[in-house]
Short mmCIF file of C-alpha atoms in Angstrom, two decimals:
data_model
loop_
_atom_site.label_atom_id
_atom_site.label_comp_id
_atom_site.label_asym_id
_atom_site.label_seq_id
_atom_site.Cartn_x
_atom_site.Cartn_y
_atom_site.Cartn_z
CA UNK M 1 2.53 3.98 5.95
CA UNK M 2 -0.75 4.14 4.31
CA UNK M 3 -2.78 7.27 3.78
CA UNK M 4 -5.54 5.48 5.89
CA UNK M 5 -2.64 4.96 8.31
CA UNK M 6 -2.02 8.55 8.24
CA UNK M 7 -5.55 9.53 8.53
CA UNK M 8 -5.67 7.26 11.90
CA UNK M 9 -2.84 8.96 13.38
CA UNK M 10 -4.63 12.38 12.16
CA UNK M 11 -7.82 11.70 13.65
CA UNK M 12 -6.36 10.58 16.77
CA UNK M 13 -4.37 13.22 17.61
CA UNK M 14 -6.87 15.67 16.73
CA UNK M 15 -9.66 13.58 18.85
CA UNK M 16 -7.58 13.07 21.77
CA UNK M 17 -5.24 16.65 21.95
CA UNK M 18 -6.28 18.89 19.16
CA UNK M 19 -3.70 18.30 17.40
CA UNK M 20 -3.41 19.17 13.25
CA UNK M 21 -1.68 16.17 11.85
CA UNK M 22 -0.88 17.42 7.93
CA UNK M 23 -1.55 14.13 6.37
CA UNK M 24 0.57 15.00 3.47
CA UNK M 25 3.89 14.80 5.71
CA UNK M 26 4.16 11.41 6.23
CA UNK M 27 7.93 11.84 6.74
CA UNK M 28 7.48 13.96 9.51
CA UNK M 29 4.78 11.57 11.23
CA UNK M 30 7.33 8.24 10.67
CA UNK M 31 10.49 10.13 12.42
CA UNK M 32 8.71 10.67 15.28
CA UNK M 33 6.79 7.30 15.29
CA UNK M 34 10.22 5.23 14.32
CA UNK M 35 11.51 5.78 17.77
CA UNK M 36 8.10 5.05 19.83
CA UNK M 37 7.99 1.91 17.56
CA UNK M 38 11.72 0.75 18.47
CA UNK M 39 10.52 1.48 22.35
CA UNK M 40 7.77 -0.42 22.48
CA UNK M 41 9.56 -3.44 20.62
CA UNK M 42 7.90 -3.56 17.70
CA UNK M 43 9.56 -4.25 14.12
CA UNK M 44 8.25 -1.57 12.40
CA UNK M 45 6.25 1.64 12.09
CA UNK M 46 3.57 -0.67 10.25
CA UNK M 47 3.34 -3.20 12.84
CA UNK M 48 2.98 -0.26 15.83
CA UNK M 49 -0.30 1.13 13.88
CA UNK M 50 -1.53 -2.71 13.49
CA UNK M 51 -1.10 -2.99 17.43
CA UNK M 52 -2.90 -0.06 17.47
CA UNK M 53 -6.17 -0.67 15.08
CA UNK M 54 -6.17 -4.12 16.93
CA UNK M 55 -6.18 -3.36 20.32
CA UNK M 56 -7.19 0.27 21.05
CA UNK M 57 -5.21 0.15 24.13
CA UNK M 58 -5.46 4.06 26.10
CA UNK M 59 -1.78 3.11 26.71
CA UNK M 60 -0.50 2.91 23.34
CA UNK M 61 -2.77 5.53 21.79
CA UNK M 62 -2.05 8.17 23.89
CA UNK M 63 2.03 7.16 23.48
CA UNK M 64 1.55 7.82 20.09
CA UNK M 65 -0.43 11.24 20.22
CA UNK M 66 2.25 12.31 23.15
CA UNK M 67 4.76 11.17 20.35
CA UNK M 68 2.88 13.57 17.62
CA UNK M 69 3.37 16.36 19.32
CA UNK M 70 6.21 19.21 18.03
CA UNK M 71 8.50 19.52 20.80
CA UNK M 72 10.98 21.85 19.38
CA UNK M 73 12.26 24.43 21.67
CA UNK M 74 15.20 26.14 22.92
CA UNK M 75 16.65 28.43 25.89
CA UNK M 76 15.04 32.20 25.67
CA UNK M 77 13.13 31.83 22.43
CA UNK M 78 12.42 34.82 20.75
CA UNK M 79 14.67 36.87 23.28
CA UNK M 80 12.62 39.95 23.09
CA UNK M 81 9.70 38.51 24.76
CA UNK M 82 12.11 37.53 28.06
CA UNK M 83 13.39 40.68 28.26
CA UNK M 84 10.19 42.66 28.46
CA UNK M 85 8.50 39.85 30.76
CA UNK M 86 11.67 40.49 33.33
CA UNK M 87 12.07 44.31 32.90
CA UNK M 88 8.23 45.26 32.52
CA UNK M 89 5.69 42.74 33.48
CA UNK M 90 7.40 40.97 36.46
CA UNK M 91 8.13 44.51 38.04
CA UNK M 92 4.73 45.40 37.52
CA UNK M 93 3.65 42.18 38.84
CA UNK M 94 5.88 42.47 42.22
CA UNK M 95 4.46 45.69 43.24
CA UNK M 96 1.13 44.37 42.74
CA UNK M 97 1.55 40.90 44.49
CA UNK M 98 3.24 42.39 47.32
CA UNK M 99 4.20 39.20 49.81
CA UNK M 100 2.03 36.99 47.40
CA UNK M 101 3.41 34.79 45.04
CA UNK M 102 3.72 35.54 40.84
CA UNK M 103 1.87 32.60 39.85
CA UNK M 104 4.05 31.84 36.00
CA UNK M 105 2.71 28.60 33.91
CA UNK M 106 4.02 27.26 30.57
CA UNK M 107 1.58 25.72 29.69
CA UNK M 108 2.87 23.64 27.05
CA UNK M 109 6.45 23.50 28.28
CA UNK M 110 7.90 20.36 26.02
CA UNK M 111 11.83 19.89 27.43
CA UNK M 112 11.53 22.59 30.15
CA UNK M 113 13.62 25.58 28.56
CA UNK M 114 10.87 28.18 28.37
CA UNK M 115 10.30 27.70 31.92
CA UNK M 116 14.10 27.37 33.11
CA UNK M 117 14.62 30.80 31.08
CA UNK M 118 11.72 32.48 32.63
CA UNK M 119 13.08 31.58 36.26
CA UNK M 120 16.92 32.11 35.81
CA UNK M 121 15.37 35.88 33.97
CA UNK M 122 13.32 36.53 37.10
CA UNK M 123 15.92 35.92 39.23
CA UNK M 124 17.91 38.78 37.29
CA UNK M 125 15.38 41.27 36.94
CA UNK M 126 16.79 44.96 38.66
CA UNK M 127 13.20 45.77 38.57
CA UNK M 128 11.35 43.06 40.63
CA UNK M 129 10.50 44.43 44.46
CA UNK M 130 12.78 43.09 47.12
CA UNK M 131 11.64 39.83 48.44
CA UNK M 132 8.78 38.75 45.52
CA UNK M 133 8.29 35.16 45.27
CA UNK M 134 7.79 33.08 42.13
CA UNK M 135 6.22 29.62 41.50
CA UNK M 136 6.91 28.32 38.02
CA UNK M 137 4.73 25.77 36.83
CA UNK M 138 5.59 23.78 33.62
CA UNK M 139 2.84 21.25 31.82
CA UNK M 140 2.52 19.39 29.11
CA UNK M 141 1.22 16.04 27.10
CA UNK M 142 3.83 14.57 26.97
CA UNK M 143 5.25 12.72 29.61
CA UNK M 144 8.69 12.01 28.04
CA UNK M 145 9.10 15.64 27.77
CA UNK M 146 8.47 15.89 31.61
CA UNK M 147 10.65 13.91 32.54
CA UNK M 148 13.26 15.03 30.94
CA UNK M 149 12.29 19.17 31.75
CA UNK M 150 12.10 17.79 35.49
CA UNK M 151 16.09 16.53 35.10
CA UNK M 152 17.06 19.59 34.19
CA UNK M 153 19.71 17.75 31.83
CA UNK M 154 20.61 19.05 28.77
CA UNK M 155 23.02 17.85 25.72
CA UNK M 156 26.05 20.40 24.59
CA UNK M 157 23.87 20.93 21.58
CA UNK M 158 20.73 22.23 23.82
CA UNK M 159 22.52 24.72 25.88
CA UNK M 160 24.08 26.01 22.92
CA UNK M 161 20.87 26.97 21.46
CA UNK M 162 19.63 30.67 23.11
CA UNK M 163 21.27 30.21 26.83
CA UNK M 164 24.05 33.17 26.88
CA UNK M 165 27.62 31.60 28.43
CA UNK M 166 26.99 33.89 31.29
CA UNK M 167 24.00 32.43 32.28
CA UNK M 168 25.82 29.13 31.38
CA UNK M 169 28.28 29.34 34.26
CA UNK M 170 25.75 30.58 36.46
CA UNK M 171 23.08 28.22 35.89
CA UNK M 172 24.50 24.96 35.14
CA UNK M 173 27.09 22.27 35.92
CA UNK M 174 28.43 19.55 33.65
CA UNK M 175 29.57 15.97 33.73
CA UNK M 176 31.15 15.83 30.28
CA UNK M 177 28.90 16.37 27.51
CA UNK M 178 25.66 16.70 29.54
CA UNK M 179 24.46 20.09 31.30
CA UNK M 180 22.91 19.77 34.79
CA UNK M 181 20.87 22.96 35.62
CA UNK M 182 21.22 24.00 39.50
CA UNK M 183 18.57 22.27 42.03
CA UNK M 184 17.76 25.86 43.15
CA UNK M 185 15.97 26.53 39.70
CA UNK M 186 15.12 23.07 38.96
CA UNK M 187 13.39 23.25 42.31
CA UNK M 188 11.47 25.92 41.48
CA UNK M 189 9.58 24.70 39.19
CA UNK M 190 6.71 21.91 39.79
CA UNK M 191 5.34 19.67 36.46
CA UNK M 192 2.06 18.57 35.87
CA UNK M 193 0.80 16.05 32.81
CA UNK M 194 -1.90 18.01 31.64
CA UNK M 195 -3.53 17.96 28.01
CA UNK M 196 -5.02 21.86 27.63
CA UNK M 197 -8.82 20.30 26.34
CA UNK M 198 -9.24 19.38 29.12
CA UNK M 199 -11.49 21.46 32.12
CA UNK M 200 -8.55 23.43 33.79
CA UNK M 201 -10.70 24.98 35.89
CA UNK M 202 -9.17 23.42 38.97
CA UNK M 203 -5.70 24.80 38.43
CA UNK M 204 -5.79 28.11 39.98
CA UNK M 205 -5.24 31.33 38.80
CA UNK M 206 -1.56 32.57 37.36
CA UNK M 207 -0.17 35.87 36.90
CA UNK M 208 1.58 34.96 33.52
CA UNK M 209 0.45 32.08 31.28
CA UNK M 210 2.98 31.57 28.55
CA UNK M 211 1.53 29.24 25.13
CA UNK M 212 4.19 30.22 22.17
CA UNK M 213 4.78 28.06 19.45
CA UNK M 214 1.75 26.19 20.09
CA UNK M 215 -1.31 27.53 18.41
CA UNK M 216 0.39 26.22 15.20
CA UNK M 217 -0.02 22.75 15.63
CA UNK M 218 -3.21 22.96 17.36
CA UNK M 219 -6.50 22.54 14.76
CA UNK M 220 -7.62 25.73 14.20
CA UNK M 221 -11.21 25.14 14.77
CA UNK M 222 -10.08 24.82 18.80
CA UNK M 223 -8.08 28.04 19.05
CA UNK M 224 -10.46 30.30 20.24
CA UNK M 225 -12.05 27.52 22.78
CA UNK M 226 -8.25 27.01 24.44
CA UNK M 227 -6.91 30.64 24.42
CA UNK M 228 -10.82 31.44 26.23
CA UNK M 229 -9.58 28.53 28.68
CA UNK M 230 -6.49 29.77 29.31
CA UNK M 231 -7.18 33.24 29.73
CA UNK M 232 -10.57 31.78 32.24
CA UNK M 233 -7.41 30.31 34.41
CA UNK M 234 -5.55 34.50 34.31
CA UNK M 235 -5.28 36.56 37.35
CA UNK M 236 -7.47 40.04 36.14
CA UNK M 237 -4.03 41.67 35.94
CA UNK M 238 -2.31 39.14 34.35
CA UNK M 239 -0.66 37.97 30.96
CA UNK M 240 -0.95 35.82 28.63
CA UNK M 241 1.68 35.13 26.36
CA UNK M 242 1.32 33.78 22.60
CA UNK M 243 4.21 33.55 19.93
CA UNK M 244 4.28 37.20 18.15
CA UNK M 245 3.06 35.64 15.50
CA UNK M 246 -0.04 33.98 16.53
CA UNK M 247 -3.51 35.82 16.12
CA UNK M 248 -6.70 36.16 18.74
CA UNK M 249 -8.94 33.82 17.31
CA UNK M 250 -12.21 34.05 18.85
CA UNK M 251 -11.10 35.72 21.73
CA UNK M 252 -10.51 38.86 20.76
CA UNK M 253 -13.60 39.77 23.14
CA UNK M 254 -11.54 38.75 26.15
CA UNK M 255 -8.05 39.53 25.92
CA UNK M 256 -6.20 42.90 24.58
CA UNK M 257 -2.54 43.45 23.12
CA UNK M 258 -1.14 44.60 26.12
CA UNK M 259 1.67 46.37 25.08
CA UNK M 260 4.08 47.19 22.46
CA UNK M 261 5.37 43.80 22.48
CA UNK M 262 3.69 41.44 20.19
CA UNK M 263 2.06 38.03 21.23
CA UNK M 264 1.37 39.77 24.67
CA UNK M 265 -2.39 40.09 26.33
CA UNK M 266 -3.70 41.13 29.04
CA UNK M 267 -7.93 40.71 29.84
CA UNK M 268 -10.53 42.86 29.15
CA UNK M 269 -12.27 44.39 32.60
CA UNK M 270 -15.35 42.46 32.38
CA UNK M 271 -17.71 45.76 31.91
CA UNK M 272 -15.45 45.81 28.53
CA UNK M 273 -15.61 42.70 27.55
CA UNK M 274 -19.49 42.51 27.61
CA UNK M 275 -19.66 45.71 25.28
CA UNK M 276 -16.92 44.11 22.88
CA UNK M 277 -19.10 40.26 22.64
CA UNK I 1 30.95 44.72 5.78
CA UNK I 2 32.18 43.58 9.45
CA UNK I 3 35.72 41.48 9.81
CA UNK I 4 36.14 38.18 11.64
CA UNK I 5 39.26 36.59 12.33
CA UNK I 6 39.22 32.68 12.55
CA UNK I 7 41.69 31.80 14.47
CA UNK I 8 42.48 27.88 14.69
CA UNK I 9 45.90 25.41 14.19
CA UNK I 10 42.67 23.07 11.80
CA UNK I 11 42.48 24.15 8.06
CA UNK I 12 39.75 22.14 8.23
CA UNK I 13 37.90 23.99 11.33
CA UNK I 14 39.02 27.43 9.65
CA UNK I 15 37.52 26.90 6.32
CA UNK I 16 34.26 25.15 7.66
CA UNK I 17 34.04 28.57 9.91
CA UNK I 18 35.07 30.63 7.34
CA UNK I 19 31.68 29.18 5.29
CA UNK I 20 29.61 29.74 8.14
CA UNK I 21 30.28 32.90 8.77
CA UNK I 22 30.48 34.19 5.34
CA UNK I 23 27.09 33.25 4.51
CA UNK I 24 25.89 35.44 7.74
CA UNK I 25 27.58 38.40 6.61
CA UNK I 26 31.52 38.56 7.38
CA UNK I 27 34.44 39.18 5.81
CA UNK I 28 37.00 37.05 6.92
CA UNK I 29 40.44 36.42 7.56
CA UNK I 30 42.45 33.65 9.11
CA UNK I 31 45.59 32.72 11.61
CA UNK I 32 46.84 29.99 12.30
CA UNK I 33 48.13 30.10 16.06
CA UNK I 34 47.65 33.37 18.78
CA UNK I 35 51.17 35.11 17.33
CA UNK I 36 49.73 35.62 13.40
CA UNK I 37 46.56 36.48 15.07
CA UNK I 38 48.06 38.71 17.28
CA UNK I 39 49.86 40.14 13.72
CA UNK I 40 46.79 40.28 12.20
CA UNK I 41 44.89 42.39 14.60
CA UNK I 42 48.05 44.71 15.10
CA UNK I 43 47.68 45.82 11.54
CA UNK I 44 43.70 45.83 11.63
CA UNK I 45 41.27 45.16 13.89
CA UNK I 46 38.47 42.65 13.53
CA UNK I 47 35.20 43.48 14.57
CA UNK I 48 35.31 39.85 15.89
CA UNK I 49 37.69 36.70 16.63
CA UNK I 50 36.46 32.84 16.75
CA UNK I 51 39.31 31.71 18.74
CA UNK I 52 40.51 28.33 19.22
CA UNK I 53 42.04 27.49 22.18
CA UNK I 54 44.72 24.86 21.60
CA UNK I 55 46.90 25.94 19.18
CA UNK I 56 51.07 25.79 18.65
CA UNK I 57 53.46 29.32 19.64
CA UNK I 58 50.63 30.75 21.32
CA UNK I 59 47.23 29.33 22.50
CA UNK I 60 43.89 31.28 22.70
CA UNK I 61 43.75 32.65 26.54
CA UNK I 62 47.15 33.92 25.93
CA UNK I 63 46.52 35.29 22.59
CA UNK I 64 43.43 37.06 24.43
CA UNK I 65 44.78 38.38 27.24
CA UNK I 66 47.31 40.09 24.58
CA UNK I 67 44.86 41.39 22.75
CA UNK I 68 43.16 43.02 25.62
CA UNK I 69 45.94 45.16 26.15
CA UNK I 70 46.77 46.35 22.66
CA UNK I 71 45.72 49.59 21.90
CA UNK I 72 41.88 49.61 20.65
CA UNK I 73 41.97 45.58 21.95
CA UNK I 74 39.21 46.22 23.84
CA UNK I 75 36.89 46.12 20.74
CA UNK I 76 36.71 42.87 19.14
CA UNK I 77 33.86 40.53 20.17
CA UNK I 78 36.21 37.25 20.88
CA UNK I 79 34.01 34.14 20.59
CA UNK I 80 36.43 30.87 21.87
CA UNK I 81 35.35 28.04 20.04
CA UNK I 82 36.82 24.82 21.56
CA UNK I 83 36.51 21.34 22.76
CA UNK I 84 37.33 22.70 26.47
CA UNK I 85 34.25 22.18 27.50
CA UNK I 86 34.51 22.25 31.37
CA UNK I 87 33.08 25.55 33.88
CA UNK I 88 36.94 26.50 34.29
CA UNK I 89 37.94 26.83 31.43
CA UNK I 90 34.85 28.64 30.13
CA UNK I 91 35.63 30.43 33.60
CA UNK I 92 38.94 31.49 32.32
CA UNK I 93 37.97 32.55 29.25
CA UNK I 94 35.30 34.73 30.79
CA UNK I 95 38.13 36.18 32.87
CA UNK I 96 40.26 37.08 30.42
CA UNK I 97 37.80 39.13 27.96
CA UNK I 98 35.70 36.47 25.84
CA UNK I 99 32.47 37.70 24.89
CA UNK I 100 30.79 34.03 24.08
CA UNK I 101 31.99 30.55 23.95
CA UNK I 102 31.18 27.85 21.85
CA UNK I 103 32.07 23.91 22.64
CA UNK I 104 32.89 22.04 19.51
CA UNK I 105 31.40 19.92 18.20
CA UNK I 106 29.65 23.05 16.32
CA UNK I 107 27.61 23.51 13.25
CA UNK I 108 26.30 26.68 11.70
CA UNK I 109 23.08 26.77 13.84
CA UNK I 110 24.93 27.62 16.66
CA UNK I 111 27.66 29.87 15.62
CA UNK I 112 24.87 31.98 13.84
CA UNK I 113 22.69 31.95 17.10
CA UNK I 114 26.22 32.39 19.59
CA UNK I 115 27.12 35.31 17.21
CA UNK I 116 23.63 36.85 17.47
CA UNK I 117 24.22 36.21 21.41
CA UNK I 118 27.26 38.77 21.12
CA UNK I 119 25.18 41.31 19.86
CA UNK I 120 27.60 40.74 16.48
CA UNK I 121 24.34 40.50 14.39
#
């Protein structure tokens, strides 16, 4: 590829989903265009980006964006985080919600194990009230990754990674090599295509909103703008849930650290949040 | 320094574990089949086991359920690491005192991140 090539490919993906696209790691861009390119029967990685300059067809561009995206994830990532949604915030939630469902989206889900963890952890929790009722919603831009997060099939190598072999035998049957996840948590969770620029205003509110490992390929410019848009879509008491690593940007005027554990934040009461703007 | 014991009939699988789990951290020592393992721990006991399951004289589950009733037995985190790959025999294992399991193929990702599952890290 071309640096103009790569500069396409940059400015698409940051036009069409925010993405950052480091132009310098063309490596990185071809690995995950080679297979797109073998799918869609071309020849070659050059020959996919031709198709593309010479048609602009929404199709193909937004295959390619969907196919810049980092997908990498893995069963209860950053373990700390699980255990103090399921011993502290979903308890908290269930006495709150009552007979009303905990509303819980990942909201960039990828392959589906954030959101399978969150439910089989949920289900576990000694502190949730009696009788509280989950909906787990799981999103992302990618439609490959949605289908395969709504098959709830996973290699040897994938439930390897984070899922404890208790929660193995529990959770999941196999057919040789491949790892079926039960329809009860499968069918608890619903999946949406939804790119977060957009207006999510007609989603709803949630109780927990998780976005780890996200804000990192996202341009930074739009950080503030999304994390205001997610936390505009937050129940007043809920969460929202970044990677402990990942900082406020710009929206430090609507959302607090909410507790001890990092990458957690709950809103300001809006008396507050006029005071802190 | 904490002790593991690979415990696999490979020389192959033993030495490509023994790597692995050196560079997290362990001394380690090997056996061959459950008997020498069963020898080993006798005269000192590991802080963990990476335990086959096929082997010759004595296979892992047996090996395990011995070790489970040796005196201080109880205290070795036994990770099986095997190409049984089924819900019985992970089951089994379960049954009969493993703390993790791990389904060969394996690499080093996973042993470190099934090790750190055990609480052995």
């Amino acid at each position: 590829m071309t640096p103009e090539d790569m500069d396409l490919l940059a400015a698409l993906g940051r036009a069409r989903a925010g993405l950052a696209v480091d132009v310098d790691k063309t490596y990185v861009v071809e690995s995950r265009l080679a297979p797109l390119a073998r799918r869609e029967g071309f020849d070659s990685i050059e020959a996919l980006i031709a198709a593309l300059r010479a048609k602009r067809e929404e199709r193909l561009i937004w295959a390619v964006v969907e196919a810049l995206t980092f997908n990498e994830t893995s069963f209860f990532r950053d373990r700390e985080v699980f255990t103090h949604l399921r011993d502290t915030v979903l308890p908290t939630l269930s006495k709150a919600r009552r007979d009303q469902p905990i509303r819980i989206w990942s909201a960039a889900c990828s392959t589906g194990q954030e959101v399978y963890s969150l439910a089989m952890a949920a289900g576990e929790s000694r502190e949730v009230e009696p009788g509280a009722k989950f909906e787990f919603f799981g999103s992302d831009l990618s439609e490959r990754c949605l289908e395969k997060a709504q098959s709830g099939l996973y290699t040897q190598f994938e439930i390897q990674r984070g899922l404890p072999i208790t929660q193995l035998v529990k959770h999941f049957a196999n057919q040789d090599d491949t790892w079926e996840i039960s329809p009860r948590i499968r069918q608890s969770v619903r999946w949406k295509r939804i790119n977060l620029l957009s207006d999510l205003s007609s989603l709803g509110r949630f109780d927990v909103i998780l976005l780890r490992h996200v804000l990192a390929g996202i341009d930074a410019s739009l950080h503030g703008r999304l994390i205001e848009s997610l936390a505009a879509r937050l129940a007043d008491d809920g969460v929202l849930v970044l990677s402990p690593d990942d900082l406020l940007t710009g929206a430090a005027a609507t959302l607090f650290e909410a507790s001890d554990q990092a990458g957690v934040f709950a809103r300001r009461p809006a008396d507050q949040a006029e005071a802190a703007a | 320094m904490k002790t593991c014991l690979v415990v696999d009939d490979s020389r192959v699988i033993r030495k490509v574990a023994r790597r692995v789990l050196e560079d997290i951290g362990f001394e380690i020592a090997e056996a061959a089949d459950g008997m020498e393992a069963l020898a080993w721990c006798r005269a000192a006991m590991p802080d963990a086991v990476l335990l086959d399951w096929n082997m010759p004289v004595m296979n892992g589950i047996e090996f395990l359920r011995q070790l489970r009733n040796e005196p201080g037995g109880d205290t070795p985190t036994v990770v099986f690491c095997t190409v049984e790959n089924d819900v019985d025999h992970i089951r089994a294992a379960l049954e009969a005192g493993a703390n993790e399991y791990i389904m060969k193929p394996f690499d080093g990702e996973i042993i470190a991140a099934k090790f750190a599952e055990a609480g052995l890290l």
